[in-house]
Amino acid sequence: MTEPNEGAPADLVADSADADSSITEPLVVGAQDDQTPGDHDEFEGPRRRARRERAERRAAQARATAIEEARREAKRRIHGQISNEPNPPKPVARGVVRGLKMLLATVILSIAGVGLGLVLYFTPAMSARNIVVTGIETVTREEVLDAARVRLGTPLLQINTNQVADRVAAIRRVASARVQRQYPSALRITIVERVPVVVKDFPDGPHLFDRDGVDFATAPPPPALPYIDVGNPGPTDPETKAALVVLLALRPEVAGQVARIAAPSVSSITLTLTDGRAVIWGSTDRAEEKAEKLAALLTQPGRTYDVSSPDLPTVK
């Protein structure tokens, strides 16, 4: 708008201002009247449209979910799998059911086992009606039964097999004993008798010694059994153990020729053969090697065979 000239009269300026005001105001009022509330409702912006579409999708999804739940419930009703309770309990896991069944079976088997054991222990259903003894040659069956002290008819489970074996092994001629239950009605006793290896004369008669140096019998010795010459023969005597080591190391054909073995000390062992020949053995060191060299030397003529040093064996 052009500013009024400074020289114009005041009334003219006022009239022009009023005229401008009267022209402008109707235009503004007319614009406001055109924007009615109905126009605002009919106009939909992008954000409002997006919210409306989301709401419609959620409603459609909710309807689909409700229809699917109704279908499933109808199906469960058809198969009789729905419960009248408002919140039916969840089914027990299959593993828990299996575990409970195994526990119950274990308890039942344990009770049955205990019951069966009590029946067998206190009743003669499985008792010792027969006692079988094996391994005896010199020892008699009566000696074994007397030492075992097992009464016929005793339930097998009441028999302490270890104690019976210890009593039988205490027999002088028995090296070891084993006792076994043989169900339903037998007890088996197996023994190993001592075998004489050397003999020594005593005032009450010849005493027989086994490979362990145990004096187990006073009786005439078997033929060709060598005599042992030591001060105090026994299983703990060093000279006795050294002499037995030498005898057990000999070849069978040589051992059958030994008439006497002397061991005044563990390092000066000598052998006397049945034909009078002598063997200087020495200590028990390298016994296997000495036995091999002696077997070869005895094929040569001589009276004294020295294998105390197996590296330089000699014959005289």
CSV table of C-alpha atoms in Angstrom, one decimal:
chain,number,residue,atom,x,y,z
A,1,MET,CA,0.0,0.0,0.0
A,2,THR,CA,1.3,3.5,-0.9
A,3,GLU,CA,2.0,5.6,2.2
A,4,PRO,CA,0.1,8.9,2.3
A,5,ASN,CA,1.9,12.0,1.2
A,6,GLU,CA,3.1,14.2,4.0
A,7,GLY,CA,1.4,17.1,2.4
A,8,ALA,CA,-2.0,15.5,2.2
A,9,PRO,CA,-4.7,16.7,4.5
A,10,ALA,CA,-5.4,14.6,7.6
A,11,ASP,CA,-9.0,14.0,6.7
A,12,LEU,CA,-8.0,12.5,3.4
A,13,VAL,CA,-5.6,10.1,5.0
A,14,ALA,CA,-8.2,9.0,7.5
A,15,ASP,CA,-10.7,8.4,4.8
A,16,SER,CA,-8.4,6.3,2.8
A,17,ALA,CA,-7.5,4.2,5.8
A,18,ASP,CA,-11.1,3.6,6.6
A,19,ALA,CA,-11.7,2.6,3.0
A,20,ASP,CA,-8.9,0.1,3.1
A,21,SER,CA,-10.3,-1.4,6.3
A,22,SER,CA,-13.7,-1.7,4.9
A,23,ILE,CA,-12.5,-3.6,1.9
A,24,THR,CA,-10.2,-6.0,3.7
A,25,GLU,CA,-12.5,-7.2,6.5
A,26,PRO,CA,-15.2,-8.7,4.3
A,27,LEU,CA,-12.7,-10.8,2.5
A,28,VAL,CA,-11.3,-12.3,5.7
A,29,VAL,CA,-14.7,-13.1,7.1
A,30,GLY,CA,-15.8,-14.7,3.9
A,31,ALA,CA,-12.7,-17.1,4.0
A,32,GLN,CA,-13.5,-18.2,7.5
A,33,ASP,CA,-17.1,-18.9,6.6
A,34,ASP,CA,-16.1,-21.1,3.8
A,35,GLN,CA,-14.1,-23.6,6.1
A,36,THR,CA,-17.0,-25.3,7.8
A,37,PRO,CA,-16.7,-28.4,10.2
A,38,GLY,CA,-18.0,-30.7,7.5
A,39,ASP,CA,-15.0,-29.9,5.3
A,40,HIS,CA,-12.6,-30.9,8.1
A,41,ASP,CA,-14.4,-34.2,8.6
A,42,GLU,CA,-14.3,-35.1,4.9
A,43,PHE,CA,-10.6,-34.4,4.5
A,44,GLU,CA,-8.3,-37.4,5.7
A,45,GLY,CA,-4.6,-36.9,5.9
A,46,PRO,CA,-1.9,-39.7,5.5
A,47,ARG,CA,-1.4,-40.3,9.3
A,48,ARG,CA,-5.1,-40.6,9.9
A,49,ARG,CA,-5.4,-43.0,7.0
A,50,ALA,CA,-2.5,-45.2,8.3
A,51,ARG,CA,-4.1,-45.4,11.8
A,52,ARG,CA,-7.4,-46.4,10.4
A,53,GLU,CA,-5.8,-49.1,8.2
A,54,ARG,CA,-3.9,-50.5,11.2
A,55,ALA,CA,-7.0,-50.6,13.3
A,56,GLU,CA,-8.8,-52.4,10.5
A,57,ARG,CA,-6.0,-55.0,10.2
A,58,ARG,CA,-6.0,-55.7,14.0
A,59,ALA,CA,-9.7,-56.1,14.0
A,60,ALA,CA,-9.5,-58.6,11.0
A,61,GLN,CA,-6.7,-60.5,12.8
A,62,ALA,CA,-8.8,-60.7,16.0
A,63,ARG,CA,-11.7,-62.1,14.1
A,64,ALA,CA,-9.6,-64.7,12.3
A,65,THR,CA,-8.1,-65.8,15.7
A,66,ALA,CA,-11.5,-66.1,17.3
A,67,ILE,CA,-12.7,-68.1,14.3
A,68,GLU,CA,-9.7,-70.5,14.6
A,69,GLU,CA,-10.1,-70.9,18.4
A,70,ALA,CA,-13.8,-71.7,17.9
A,71,ARG,CA,-12.8,-74.3,15.2
A,72,ARG,CA,-10.3,-76.0,17.5
A,73,GLU,CA,-12.7,-76.1,20.4
A,74,ALA,CA,-15.3,-77.6,18.3
A,75,LYS,CA,-12.9,-80.2,17.1
A,76,ARG,CA,-11.9,-81.1,20.7
A,77,ARG,CA,-15.5,-81.4,21.6
A,78,ILE,CA,-16.0,-83.8,18.8
A,79,HIS,CA,-13.1,-86.1,20.0
A,80,GLY,CA,-14.1,-85.8,23.6
A,81,GLN,CA,-10.8,-84.2,24.7
A,82,ILE,CA,-12.2,-81.0,26.3
A,83,SER,CA,-12.7,-80.8,30.0
A,84,ASN,CA,-15.6,-79.3,31.9
A,85,GLU,CA,-13.2,-77.6,34.3
A,86,PRO,CA,-12.4,-74.0,33.5
A,87,ASN,CA,-8.6,-74.8,33.6
A,88,PRO,CA,-7.9,-78.5,32.9
A,89,PRO,CA,-4.7,-79.8,34.4
A,90,LYS,CA,-1.7,-80.3,32.1
A,91,PRO,CA,-0.9,-84.0,31.3
A,92,VAL,CA,2.0,-85.6,33.1
A,93,ALA,CA,5.2,-85.8,31.1
A,94,ARG,CA,6.0,-89.2,29.6
A,95,GLY,CA,9.5,-89.3,31.1
A,96,VAL,CA,8.0,-88.7,34.6
A,97,VAL,CA,5.6,-91.6,34.2
A,98,ARG,CA,8.4,-93.9,32.9
A,99,GLY,CA,10.5,-93.0,35.9
A,100,LEU,CA,7.7,-93.7,38.4
A,101,LYS,CA,7.1,-97.1,36.8
A,102,MET,CA,10.8,-98.0,37.0
A,103,LEU,CA,11.0,-96.9,40.6
A,104,LEU,CA,7.9,-98.9,41.5
A,105,ALA,CA,9.3,-102.0,39.7
A,106,THR,CA,12.7,-101.6,41.5
A,107,VAL,CA,10.9,-101.4,44.9
A,108,ILE,CA,8.8,-104.5,44.1
A,109,LEU,CA,11.9,-106.5,42.9
A,110,SER,CA,13.9,-105.4,46.0
A,111,ILE,CA,11.1,-106.5,48.3
A,112,ALA,CA,10.7,-109.8,46.4
A,113,GLY,CA,14.5,-110.4,46.6
A,114,VAL,CA,14.6,-109.7,50.3
A,115,GLY,CA,11.7,-112.0,50.9
A,116,LEU,CA,13.3,-114.8,48.8
A,117,GLY,CA,16.6,-114.4,50.7
A,118,LEU,CA,14.8,-114.7,54.0
A,119,VAL,CA,13.0,-117.8,52.9
A,120,LEU,CA,16.2,-119.4,51.7
A,121,TYR,CA,18.1,-118.4,54.8
A,122,PHE,CA,15.7,-119.6,57.4
A,123,THR,CA,14.1,-122.6,55.7
A,124,PRO,CA,15.6,-125.9,54.5
A,125,ALA,CA,14.4,-125.2,50.9
A,126,MET,CA,18.0,-125.0,49.8
A,127,SER,CA,20.1,-126.8,52.4
A,128,ALA,CA,23.3,-128.8,52.4
A,129,ARG,CA,22.0,-132.4,51.8
A,130,ASN,CA,25.3,-133.5,50.2
A,131,ILE,CA,29.0,-132.5,50.6
A,132,VAL,CA,31.3,-133.2,47.7
A,133,VAL,CA,35.0,-133.4,48.4
A,134,THR,CA,37.5,-133.3,45.5
A,135,GLY,CA,41.3,-133.2,45.3
A,136,ILE,CA,42.0,-135.7,48.0
A,137,GLU,CA,44.7,-138.4,47.6
A,138,THR,CA,46.5,-138.9,50.9
A,139,VAL,CA,44.0,-136.9,52.9
A,140,THR,CA,40.8,-138.8,53.6
A,141,ARG,CA,37.2,-137.6,53.2
A,142,GLU,CA,36.5,-138.1,56.8
A,143,GLU,CA,39.4,-135.8,57.8
A,144,VAL,CA,38.0,-133.1,55.5
A,145,LEU,CA,34.4,-133.5,56.9
A,146,ASP,CA,35.6,-133.5,60.5
A,147,ALA,CA,37.6,-130.3,59.9
A,148,ALA,CA,34.7,-128.6,57.9
A,149,ARG,CA,32.2,-129.2,60.7
A,150,VAL,CA,29.2,-128.6,58.4
A,151,ARG,CA,25.9,-130.3,59.6
A,152,LEU,CA,23.8,-131.8,56.8
A,153,GLY,CA,20.5,-130.0,56.4
A,154,THR,CA,22.0,-126.6,57.2
A,155,PRO,CA,20.6,-123.9,54.8
A,156,LEU,CA,23.4,-123.1,52.3
A,157,LEU,CA,23.1,-119.4,53.0
A,158,GLN,CA,23.9,-119.9,56.6
A,159,ILE,CA,27.2,-121.6,55.8
A,160,ASN,CA,30.2,-119.3,55.9
A,161,THR,CA,32.3,-120.7,53.1
A,162,ASN,CA,35.4,-118.8,54.1
A,163,GLN,CA,35.4,-120.1,57.6
A,164,VAL,CA,34.9,-123.7,56.4
A,165,ALA,CA,37.8,-123.3,53.9
A,166,ASP,CA,40.1,-122.0,56.7
A,167,ARG,CA,39.2,-125.0,58.9
A,168,VAL,CA,39.9,-127.5,56.1
A,169,ALA,CA,43.2,-125.7,55.2
A,170,ALA,CA,44.4,-126.2,58.7
A,171,ILE,CA,44.8,-129.9,58.0
A,172,ARG,CA,48.5,-130.5,58.0
A,173,ARG,CA,48.7,-132.1,54.6
A,174,VAL,CA,46.4,-129.5,52.9
A,175,ALA,CA,48.0,-126.6,51.1
A,176,SER,CA,44.8,-124.8,50.2
A,177,ALA,CA,41.0,-125.3,50.3
A,178,ARG,CA,38.1,-123.8,48.5
A,179,VAL,CA,34.4,-124.1,49.5
A,180,GLN,CA,31.5,-123.4,47.1
A,181,ARG,CA,27.7,-123.6,47.4
A,182,GLN,CA,26.1,-125.7,44.7
A,183,TYR,CA,22.4,-124.9,44.6
A,184,PRO,CA,20.0,-126.3,45.3
A,185,SER,CA,21.4,-128.7,47.9
A,186,ALA,CA,25.2,-129.4,47.8
A,187,LEU,CA,28.4,-128.0,49.2
A,188,ARG,CA,31.6,-128.5,47.3
A,189,ILE,CA,35.0,-128.6,49.0
A,190,THR,CA,38.1,-128.6,46.7
A,191,ILE,CA,41.5,-129.1,48.3
A,192,VAL,CA,45.1,-129.1,47.1
A,193,GLU,CA,47.4,-131.4,49.0
A,194,ARG,CA,51.0,-130.6,49.8
A,195,VAL,CA,53.6,-132.4,47.7
A,196,PRO,CA,56.8,-133.5,49.4
A,197,VAL,CA,60.0,-132.1,47.9
A,198,VAL,CA,62.6,-133.0,50.5
A,199,VAL,CA,62.9,-135.1,53.6
A,200,LYS,CA,64.8,-134.7,56.8
A,201,ASP,CA,65.4,-137.3,59.5
A,202,PHE,CA,64.3,-136.5,63.1
A,203,PRO,CA,64.3,-138.6,66.2
A,204,ASP,CA,60.5,-139.3,65.8
A,205,GLY,CA,61.0,-140.3,62.1
A,206,PRO,CA,61.4,-138.7,58.7
A,207,HIS,CA,59.6,-135.4,58.2
A,208,LEU,CA,58.3,-134.4,54.8
A,209,PHE,CA,58.7,-130.8,53.5
A,210,ASP,CA,56.9,-129.2,50.6
A,211,ARG,CA,58.2,-126.6,48.2
A,212,ASP,CA,57.5,-123.8,50.7
A,213,GLY,CA,59.5,-125.5,53.4
A,214,VAL,CA,56.4,-126.5,55.4
A,215,ASP,CA,56.8,-129.7,57.5
A,216,PHE,CA,53.5,-131.3,56.8
A,217,ALA,CA,53.9,-135.0,57.6
A,218,THR,CA,55.9,-137.5,59.5
A,219,ALA,CA,56.0,-140.6,57.3
A,220,PRO,CA,58.3,-142.7,55.2
A,221,PRO,CA,59.4,-140.7,52.2
A,222,PRO,CA,58.5,-141.5,48.6
A,223,PRO,CA,61.2,-143.2,46.6
A,224,ALA,CA,64.0,-141.0,45.3
A,225,LEU,CA,63.1,-138.0,47.5
A,226,PRO,CA,66.2,-136.0,48.3
A,227,TYR,CA,67.3,-135.4,51.8
A,228,ILE,CA,67.9,-131.8,53.0
A,229,ASP,CA,70.8,-131.0,55.2
A,230,VAL,CA,70.1,-127.7,57.0
A,231,GLY,CA,70.3,-126.7,60.7
A,232,ASN,CA,66.6,-125.8,61.3
A,233,PRO,CA,64.4,-126.5,58.3
A,234,GLY,CA,61.2,-124.5,58.0
A,235,PRO,CA,59.3,-122.0,55.8
A,236,THR,CA,61.1,-119.0,57.3
A,237,ASP,CA,64.7,-120.5,57.5
A,238,PRO,CA,67.0,-118.8,54.9
A,239,GLU,CA,69.1,-121.9,54.2
A,240,THR,CA,65.9,-124.0,53.7
A,241,LYS,CA,64.5,-121.5,51.2
A,242,ALA,CA,67.8,-121.3,49.4
A,243,ALA,CA,68.1,-125.1,49.0
A,244,LEU,CA,64.5,-125.3,47.7
A,245,VAL,CA,65.2,-122.6,45.1
A,246,VAL,CA,68.1,-124.7,43.8
A,247,LEU,CA,66.0,-127.9,43.6
A,248,LEU,CA,63.1,-126.2,41.9
A,249,ALA,CA,65.5,-124.6,39.3
A,250,LEU,CA,67.0,-128.0,38.2
A,251,ARG,CA,66.0,-129.7,35.0
A,252,PRO,CA,63.7,-132.7,35.7
A,253,GLU,CA,66.3,-135.2,34.5
A,254,VAL,CA,68.8,-133.7,36.9
A,255,ALA,CA,66.5,-133.3,39.8
A,256,GLY,CA,65.7,-137.0,39.7
A,257,GLN,CA,69.4,-137.8,40.3
A,258,VAL,CA,69.8,-135.6,43.5
A,259,ALA,CA,70.1,-137.7,46.6
A,260,ARG,CA,71.0,-134.9,49.1
A,261,ILE,CA,71.2,-131.2,49.2
A,262,ALA,CA,73.2,-129.3,51.8
A,263,ALA,CA,73.0,-125.7,52.6
A,264,PRO,CA,75.3,-124.8,55.6
A,265,SER,CA,74.8,-121.2,54.4
A,266,VAL,CA,72.9,-119.4,51.6
A,267,SER,CA,76.1,-119.0,49.6
A,268,SER,CA,77.6,-122.5,49.9
A,269,ILE,CA,75.0,-124.9,48.6
A,270,THR,CA,76.1,-128.4,47.4
A,271,LEU,CA,74.4,-131.3,45.8
A,272,THR,CA,75.1,-135.0,46.0
A,273,LEU,CA,73.9,-137.2,43.2
A,274,THR,CA,72.7,-140.8,43.6
A,275,ASP,CA,75.8,-142.1,41.9
A,276,GLY,CA,78.1,-140.3,44.4
A,277,ARG,CA,79.1,-137.3,42.1
A,278,ALA,CA,79.2,-133.9,43.8
A,279,VAL,CA,78.0,-130.5,42.5
A,280,ILE,CA,79.3,-127.3,43.9
A,281,TRP,CA,76.5,-124.8,43.4
A,282,GLY,CA,77.4,-121.8,45.5
A,283,SER,CA,74.7,-119.1,46.0
A,284,THR,CA,71.2,-118.9,44.5
A,285,ASP,CA,72.3,-116.1,42.1
A,286,ARG,CA,71.7,-116.9,38.4
A,287,ALA,CA,70.0,-120.2,39.4
A,288,GLU,CA,68.4,-120.8,36.0
A,289,GLU,CA,71.7,-120.3,34.2
A,290,LYS,CA,73.6,-122.6,36.6
A,291,ALA,CA,70.9,-125.3,36.1
A,292,GLU,CA,71.4,-125.1,32.3
A,293,LYS,CA,75.2,-125.4,32.6
A,294,LEU,CA,75.0,-128.3,35.0
A,295,ALA,CA,72.7,-130.3,32.7
A,296,ALA,CA,75.4,-130.0,30.0
A,297,LEU,CA,78.3,-130.7,32.3
A,298,LEU,CA,76.8,-134.0,33.6
A,299,THR,CA,77.1,-135.5,30.2
A,300,GLN,CA,80.9,-135.4,30.7
A,301,PRO,CA,82.8,-137.8,32.9
A,302,GLY,CA,84.0,-136.5,36.2
A,303,ARG,CA,83.4,-136.6,40.0
A,304,THR,CA,82.9,-132.9,40.9
A,305,TYR,CA,81.0,-130.4,38.8
A,306,ASP,CA,81.5,-126.7,39.8
A,307,VAL,CA,78.9,-124.3,38.5
A,308,SER,CA,79.3,-121.7,41.3
A,309,SER,CA,80.6,-119.4,38.5
A,310,PRO,CA,78.4,-120.1,35.5
A,311,ASP,CA,80.7,-118.2,33.3
A,312,LEU,CA,83.5,-120.7,34.0
A,313,PRO,CA,82.0,-124.1,34.9
A,314,THR,CA,84.5,-126.8,35.5
A,315,VAL,CA,84.6,-130.6,35.8
A,316,LYS,CA,87.1,-132.6,37.9
